[in-house]
Each structure stands twice: as structure tokens, then as C-alpha cells.
mmCIF file of C-alpha atoms in Angstrom:
data_model
loop_
_atom_site.group_PDB
_atom_site.id
_atom_site.type_symbol
_atom_site.label_atom_id
_atom_site.label_comp_id
_atom_site.label_asym_id
_atom_site.label_seq_id
_atom_site.Cartn_x
_atom_site.Cartn_y
_atom_site.Cartn_z
ATOM 1 C CA GLY J 238 -1.038 27.183 -15.795
ATOM 2 C CA ALA J 239 0.387 23.967 -17.182
ATOM 3 C CA VAL J 240 -1.919 20.987 -16.647
ATOM 4 C CA VAL J 241 -1.202 17.487 -17.188
ATOM 5 C CA SER J 242 -3.883 14.730 -17.019
ATOM 6 C CA GLN J 243 -3.508 11.124 -16.395
ATOM 7 C CA HIS J 244 -5.949 8.316 -17.078
ATOM 8 C CA PRO J 245 -7.194 6.319 -15.507
ATOM 9 C CA SER J 246 -6.670 7.541 -11.924
ATOM 10 C CA ARG J 247 -7.344 4.026 -10.451
ATOM 11 C CA VAL J 248 -7.321 0.592 -12.009
ATOM 12 C CA ILE J 249 -7.632 -2.814 -10.767
ATOM 13 C CA CYS J 250 -6.644 -5.685 -13.130
ATOM 14 C CA LYS J 251 -6.036 -9.261 -12.867
ATOM 15 C CA SER J 252 -2.620 -10.988 -13.164
ATOM 16 C CA GLY J 253 -1.565 -11.571 -16.612
ATOM 17 C CA THR J 254 -3.578 -8.712 -18.189
ATOM 18 C CA SER J 255 -2.246 -5.587 -19.628
ATOM 19 C CA VAL J 256 -3.015 -2.032 -18.576
ATOM 20 C CA LYS J 257 -2.457 1.210 -20.439
ATOM 21 C CA ILE J 258 -2.006 4.421 -18.722
ATOM 22 C CA GLU J 259 -2.318 7.740 -20.648
ATOM 23 C CA CYS J 260 -0.547 11.029 -19.821
ATOM 24 C CA ARG J 261 -1.593 14.198 -21.614
ATOM 25 C CA SER J 262 -0.235 17.803 -21.552
ATOM 26 C CA LEU J 263 -3.384 19.805 -21.970
ATOM 27 C CA ASP J 264 -2.251 23.329 -22.648
ATOM 28 C CA PHE J 265 1.385 23.033 -23.634
ATOM 29 C CA GLN J 266 3.627 20.948 -25.889
ATOM 30 C CA ALA J 267 5.827 18.409 -24.203
ATOM 31 C CA THR J 268 8.722 17.046 -26.154
ATOM 32 C CA THR J 269 9.791 15.216 -23.068
ATOM 33 C CA MET J 270 7.630 13.208 -20.669
ATOM 34 C CA PHE J 271 8.716 11.214 -17.695
ATOM 35 C CA TRP J 272 7.251 8.079 -16.059
ATOM 36 C CA TYR J 273 7.771 7.529 -12.313
ATOM 37 C CA ARG J 274 6.795 4.780 -10.083
ATOM 38 C CA GLN J 275 6.269 5.321 -6.310
ATOM 39 C CA PHE J 276 5.968 2.905 -3.587
ATOM 40 C CA PRO J 277 4.152 3.684 -0.342
ATOM 41 C CA LYS J 278 6.277 6.098 1.808
ATOM 42 C CA LYS J 279 9.101 6.114 -0.794
ATOM 43 C CA SER J 280 10.370 8.810 -3.172
ATOM 44 C CA LEU J 281 9.727 8.848 -6.827
ATOM 45 C CA MET J 282 11.562 6.314 -8.915
ATOM 46 C CA LEU J 283 12.258 7.353 -12.515
ATOM 47 C CA MET J 284 11.374 4.559 -14.822
ATOM 48 C CA ALA J 285 11.848 6.136 -18.200
ATOM 49 C CA THR J 286 12.191 9.425 -20.212
ATOM 50 C CA SER J 287 9.983 9.508 -23.186
ATOM 51 C CA ASN J 288 10.805 11.839 -26.098
ATOM 52 C CA GLU J 289 8.187 12.491 -28.827
ATOM 53 C CA GLY J 290 8.870 10.629 -31.903
ATOM 54 C CA SER J 291 11.802 8.465 -30.629
ATOM 55 C CA LYS J 292 12.192 5.527 -28.330
ATOM 56 C CA ALA J 293 12.088 5.884 -24.625
ATOM 57 C CA THR J 294 15.158 5.781 -22.466
ATOM 58 C CA TYR J 295 14.643 3.332 -19.698
ATOM 59 C CA GLU J 296 16.476 3.611 -16.326
ATOM 60 C CA GLN J 297 18.664 0.730 -15.182
ATOM 61 C CA GLY J 298 16.584 -2.256 -13.878
ATOM 62 C CA VAL J 299 13.380 -1.359 -15.697
ATOM 63 C CA GLU J 300 12.218 -3.881 -18.221
ATOM 64 C CA LYS J 301 11.310 -2.237 -21.439
ATOM 65 C CA ASP J 302 9.432 -5.081 -22.751
ATOM 66 C CA LYS J 303 7.241 -5.036 -19.679
ATOM 67 C CA PHE J 304 6.750 -1.305 -19.369
ATOM 68 C CA LEU J 305 5.973 -0.153 -22.890
ATOM 69 C CA ILE J 306 6.184 3.534 -23.566
ATOM 70 C CA ASN J 307 4.847 5.290 -26.561
ATOM 71 C CA HIS J 308 5.146 9.129 -27.082
ATOM 72 C CA ALA J 309 3.380 9.430 -30.323
ATOM 73 C CA SER J 310 2.635 13.316 -30.105
ATOM 74 C CA LEU J 311 3.630 16.347 -28.384
ATOM 75 C CA THR J 312 0.648 16.094 -25.989
ATOM 76 C CA LEU J 313 0.516 12.341 -25.301
ATOM 77 C CA SER J 314 2.516 9.610 -23.843
ATOM 78 C CA THR J 315 1.236 6.172 -22.846
ATOM 79 C CA LEU J 316 2.673 3.516 -20.501
ATOM 80 C CA THR J 317 1.413 0.004 -20.910
ATOM 81 C CA VAL J 318 2.160 -2.500 -18.210
ATOM 82 C CA THR J 319 2.174 -5.895 -19.927
ATOM 83 C CA SER J 320 1.384 -9.203 -18.223
ATOM 84 C CA ALA J 321 0.779 -7.469 -14.968
ATOM 85 C CA HIS J 322 1.703 -9.167 -11.737
ATOM 86 C CA PRO J 323 0.843 -8.252 -8.168
ATOM 87 C CA GLU J 324 4.347 -6.807 -7.571
ATOM 88 C CA ASP J 325 3.512 -4.347 -10.373
ATOM 89 C CA SER J 326 1.000 -2.755 -8.090
ATOM 90 C CA SER J 327 2.101 0.744 -7.332
ATOM 91 C CA PHE J 328 1.387 4.476 -7.910
ATOM 92 C CA TYR J 329 2.514 5.500 -11.334
ATOM 93 C CA ILE J 330 3.015 9.226 -12.066
ATOM 94 C CA CYS J 331 3.808 11.023 -15.328
ATOM 95 C CA SER J 332 5.265 14.435 -15.724
ATOM 96 C CA ALA J 333 5.818 16.581 -18.661
ATOM 97 C CA ARG J 334 8.377 19.371 -19.497
ATOM 98 C CA ASP J 335 7.157 22.362 -21.279
ATOM 99 C CA SER J 336 9.261 22.679 -24.415
ATOM 100 C CA GLY J 337 9.781 26.297 -23.959
ATOM 101 C CA ASP J 338 9.994 26.423 -20.268
ATOM 102 C CA SER J 339 12.739 26.317 -17.533
ATOM 103 C CA TYR J 340 12.931 22.591 -17.283
ATOM 104 C CA GLU J 341 10.124 22.538 -14.591
ATOM 105 C CA GLN J 342 8.224 19.318 -14.621
ATOM 106 C CA TYR J 343 4.304 19.331 -14.425
ATOM 107 C CA PHE J 344 2.991 16.200 -12.804
ATOM 108 C CA GLY J 345 -0.081 14.339 -13.655
ATOM 109 C CA PRO J 346 -2.263 13.294 -10.797
ATOM 110 C CA GLY J 347 -1.127 9.702 -10.767
ATOM 111 C CA THR J 348 -2.519 6.372 -11.411
ATOM 112 C CA ARG J 349 -3.058 3.798 -8.721
ATOM 113 C CA LEU J 350 -2.639 0.292 -10.178
ATOM 114 C CA THR J 351 -3.684 -2.740 -8.222
ATOM 115 C CA VAL J 352 -3.030 -6.201 -9.630
ATOM 116 C CA THR J 353 -4.935 -9.008 -8.057
ATOM 117 C CA GLY O 275 27.696 8.485 -7.385
ATOM 118 C CA GLN O 276 24.851 10.982 -7.132
ATOM 119 C CA ASN O 277 22.899 11.549 -4.129
ATOM 120 C CA ILE O 278 20.410 13.870 -2.376
ATOM 121 C CA ASP O 279 20.073 13.902 1.346
ATOM 122 C CA GLN O 280 17.220 15.354 3.369
ATOM 123 C CA PRO O 281 15.808 14.462 6.702
ATOM 124 C CA THR O 282 13.301 11.685 6.857
ATOM 125 C CA GLU O 283 10.697 13.361 9.061
ATOM 126 C CA MET O 284 10.229 16.625 10.914
ATOM 127 C CA THR O 285 7.587 17.820 13.386
ATOM 128 C CA ALA O 286 6.445 21.385 13.825
ATOM 129 C CA THR O 287 3.712 23.446 15.411
ATOM 130 C CA GLU O 288 0.886 25.193 13.736
ATOM 131 C CA GLY O 289 1.791 28.869 13.214
ATOM 132 C CA ALA O 290 5.626 28.272 13.785
ATOM 133 C CA ILE O 291 8.535 28.261 11.174
ATOM 134 C CA VAL O 292 10.258 25.189 9.860
ATOM 135 C CA GLN O 293 13.401 24.806 7.676
ATOM 136 C CA ILE O 294 13.854 21.540 5.647
ATOM 137 C CA ASN O 295 17.481 21.136 4.491
ATOM 138 C CA CYS O 296 18.653 19.348 1.413
ATOM 139 C CA THR O 297 22.334 18.575 0.575
ATOM 140 C CA TYR O 298 23.327 17.167 -2.775
ATOM 141 C CA GLN O 299 26.266 15.729 -4.665
ATOM 142 C CA THR O 300 25.623 15.480 -8.443
ATOM 143 C CA SER O 301 27.524 15.476 -11.622
ATOM 144 C CA GLY O 302 26.885 19.017 -12.703
ATOM 145 C CA PHE O 303 24.105 21.364 -11.650
ATOM 146 C CA ASN O 304 21.330 22.945 -13.550
ATOM 147 C CA GLY O 305 18.894 23.922 -10.861
ATOM 148 C CA LEU O 306 17.267 22.677 -7.723
ATOM 149 C CA PHE O 307 13.446 22.059 -7.225
ATOM 150 C CA TRP O 308 11.312 21.718 -4.189
ATOM 151 C CA TYR O 309 8.055 19.807 -4.564
ATOM 152 C CA GLN O 310 5.190 19.237 -2.101
ATOM 153 C CA GLN O 311 3.485 15.922 -2.056
ATOM 154 C CA HIS O 312 0.388 15.183 -0.114
ATOM 155 C CA ALA O 313 -0.259 11.517 0.647
ATOM 156 C CA GLY O 314 -1.827 9.641 -2.357
ATOM 157 C CA GLU O 315 -1.146 12.640 -4.696
ATOM 158 C CA ALA O 316 1.266 13.682 -7.271
ATOM 159 C CA PRO O 317 4.015 16.215 -6.384
ATOM 160 C CA THR O 318 3.308 19.880 -6.948
ATOM 161 C CA PHE O 319 5.903 22.413 -7.728
ATOM 162 C CA LEU O 320 6.957 24.809 -5.141
ATOM 163 C CA SER O 321 10.337 26.461 -6.223
ATOM 164 C CA TYR O 322 13.239 26.488 -8.566
ATOM 165 C CA ASN O 323 16.611 27.809 -7.622
ATOM 166 C CA VAL O 324 19.539 28.008 -9.959
ATOM 167 C CA LEU O 325 21.497 30.959 -8.674
ATOM 168 C CA ASP O 326 22.741 31.304 -5.097
ATOM 169 C CA GLY O 327 20.461 33.140 -2.613
ATOM 170 C CA LEU O 328 16.942 33.281 -1.295
ATOM 171 C CA GLU O 329 13.839 33.111 -3.348
ATOM 172 C CA GLU O 330 10.665 34.109 -1.514
ATOM 173 C CA LYS O 331 7.204 33.183 -2.483
ATOM 174 C CA GLY O 332 4.584 33.883 -0.035
ATOM 175 C CA ARG O 333 4.864 31.736 3.102
ATOM 176 C CA PHE O 334 7.463 29.583 1.366
ATOM 177 C CA SER O 335 11.120 30.561 0.662
ATOM 178 C CA SER O 336 13.909 28.486 -0.822
ATOM 179 C CA PHE O 337 17.669 29.110 -0.447
ATOM 180 C CA LEU O 338 20.524 27.720 -2.446
ATOM 181 C CA SER O 339 24.333 27.653 -2.006
ATOM 182 C CA ARG O 340 25.901 25.957 -4.911
ATOM 183 C CA SER O 341 29.424 26.042 -3.319
ATOM 184 C CA LYS O 342 28.173 24.122 -0.463
ATOM 185 C CA GLY O 343 25.673 21.846 -2.326
ATOM 186 C CA TYR O 344 23.084 22.948 -0.070
ATOM 187 C CA SER O 345 19.427 24.263 -0.048
ATOM 188 C CA TYR O 346 16.677 24.776 2.400
ATOM 189 C CA LEU O 347 12.966 25.212 2.177
ATOM 190 C CA LEU O 348 11.545 27.569 4.696
ATOM 191 C CA LEU O 349 7.873 27.403 5.605
ATOM 192 C CA LYS O 350 6.447 30.182 7.657
ATOM 193 C CA GLU O 351 3.151 30.568 9.559
ATOM 194 C CA LEU O 352 2.645 26.855 9.310
ATOM 195 C CA GLN O 353 -0.955 25.531 8.655
ATOM 196 C CA MET O 354 -2.201 22.104 9.184
ATOM 197 C CA LYS O 355 -2.610 21.810 5.316
ATOM 198 C CA ASP O 356 1.192 22.012 5.037
ATOM 199 C CA SER O 357 1.495 18.381 6.479
ATOM 200 C CA ALA O 358 2.954 16.585 3.490
ATOM 201 C CA SER O 359 6.185 15.311 2.134
ATOM 202 C CA TYR O 360 8.706 17.830 0.662
ATOM 203 C CA LEU O 361 10.803 16.573 -2.021
ATOM 204 C CA CYS O 362 14.130 18.076 -3.086
ATOM 205 C CA ALA O 363 15.349 17.429 -6.719
ATOM 206 C CA VAL O 364 18.534 18.479 -8.519
ATOM 207 C CA MET O 365 18.950 18.714 -12.259
ATOM 208 C CA ASP O 366 22.348 17.349 -13.270
ATOM 209 C CA SER O 367 24.642 18.226 -16.119
ATOM 210 C CA ASN O 368 22.558 16.091 -18.518
ATOM 211 C CA TYR O 369 19.379 17.829 -17.290
ATOM 212 C CA GLN O 370 18.281 14.669 -15.485
ATOM 213 C CA SER O 371 16.457 15.010 -12.217
ATOM 214 C CA ILE O 372 17.911 13.343 -9.199
ATOM 215 C CA TRP O 373 15.297 12.941 -6.498
ATOM 216 C CA GLY O 374 15.674 12.984 -2.715
ATOM 217 C CA ALA O 375 13.707 10.571 -0.611
ATOM 218 C CA GLY O 376 11.489 13.334 0.660
ATOM 219 C CA THR O 377 10.922 14.909 4.074
ATOM 220 C CA LYS O 378 7.596 14.023 5.837
ATOM 221 C CA LEU O 379 6.479 17.050 7.634
ATOM 222 C CA ILE O 380 3.994 16.625 10.523
ATOM 223 C CA ILE O 381 2.257 19.742 11.807
ATOM 224 C CA LYS O 382 0.732 19.592 15.298
ATOM 225 C CA PRO O 383 -1.899 21.959 16.639
#
């Protein structure tokens, strides 16, 4: 089956530092990847849609200069949280859409970010 | 606007059957997904419906009525491990997924 990995699974960083999260599709090519954020007991909130080789499309209210997304290859997208603040602490989940599939999204295991 | 409605929380008994409803209003429709999400984990795919009717997959079934903007997820022979949140998501005319807030299902022995 389609597998998406995410690294790291947990990260703790200090305010003002930057954190990079990697999302990889392991056994399929993903022209489109999605980045979500989820607060406790809340649903997924789409942050941005990342297309390989082009700029990401950010949802309204998401600061593109703060949440840098790069989708350099068909199997890798990265999310960098720049100058992190405690309010950025959240569960970040990526998903990938198989280029040749039925639009099903395959989710990574998520990254728990804690900013102190 | 676009919205997905599903109950916030449901409780059921081990071994029983539960139906989780989802109603939607979206600009266009290109399919409806159900996902299961255990606390602290990412969602996992359960089903995809694009045509009207019932899709059965083991203990889980999903139903869709496009004319009514309605779907349900049916879980049979409930097990304790089915305690999770169940998310309904609709793909609109732009193939963007619109997510419901999720239904937290609590299974009691």
C-alpha cells in the first residue's frame, strides 16, 4: 500500500528558532502534497497545497513567510516553521495524493511540535 | 459557503452497530471520504464514495446520497479499538477536500 513518512515525529524547540518537517511518499509519486495543522480535539485545518516544482498554494490566514513549503521532488515536501513561537505548537500532518490514483490522500504519521 | 456537518460525539456498546451521519453543502462534488483517527495519530482511510449507494468493506459500510447531500458510515460488531474520531471529507469541484470536524465515537463494554 501507499506509505507516507514524516520526520521528525516529535520535536521540541525554543522560541525564535526554525524547524523543518519532512514528508516523503515512499512507494509512489505524489505531484500534490498537503500540509495540515490540528489542534487538540479539533479537525484538520488545511494550511497549504504543495505541487511539485511550483509554489505552494496557501489557505487564507496562513502566513507563507512563516510556514515555508518546498516540494522539490515527486516524493518529498518540506514544511519549515520559521521563528517559531509557543502558539505554533501543534500537530502537523502531511498527506500525499498518488498521481495515478483516485484522489485518495495518504497521510503521514504527523509531527508533534512543541515550542518552549 | 461550504460546510460539512457531523455529530460531535456518539456513544455505543461493544458488539453493537452505530451509524455516523454526515451532511454536506459544497460547490460541486467529486467524492466523499471517511477517515478514522485515533487520538494523537494521523487519519487513516476508510472509504470513498462517488456514486449513490452503499459500499461495504468488512465491518464498515459507507452510504451516499448525492441528491440529499448525505452520507453515513455504518460500523458493525463494534470493538473497543473502534473508539476514535471519524472524519467526513468531501472533494469539491476544484478537487479540494473540505473536512468535517469529526465525530468522536466512544465504545463502552
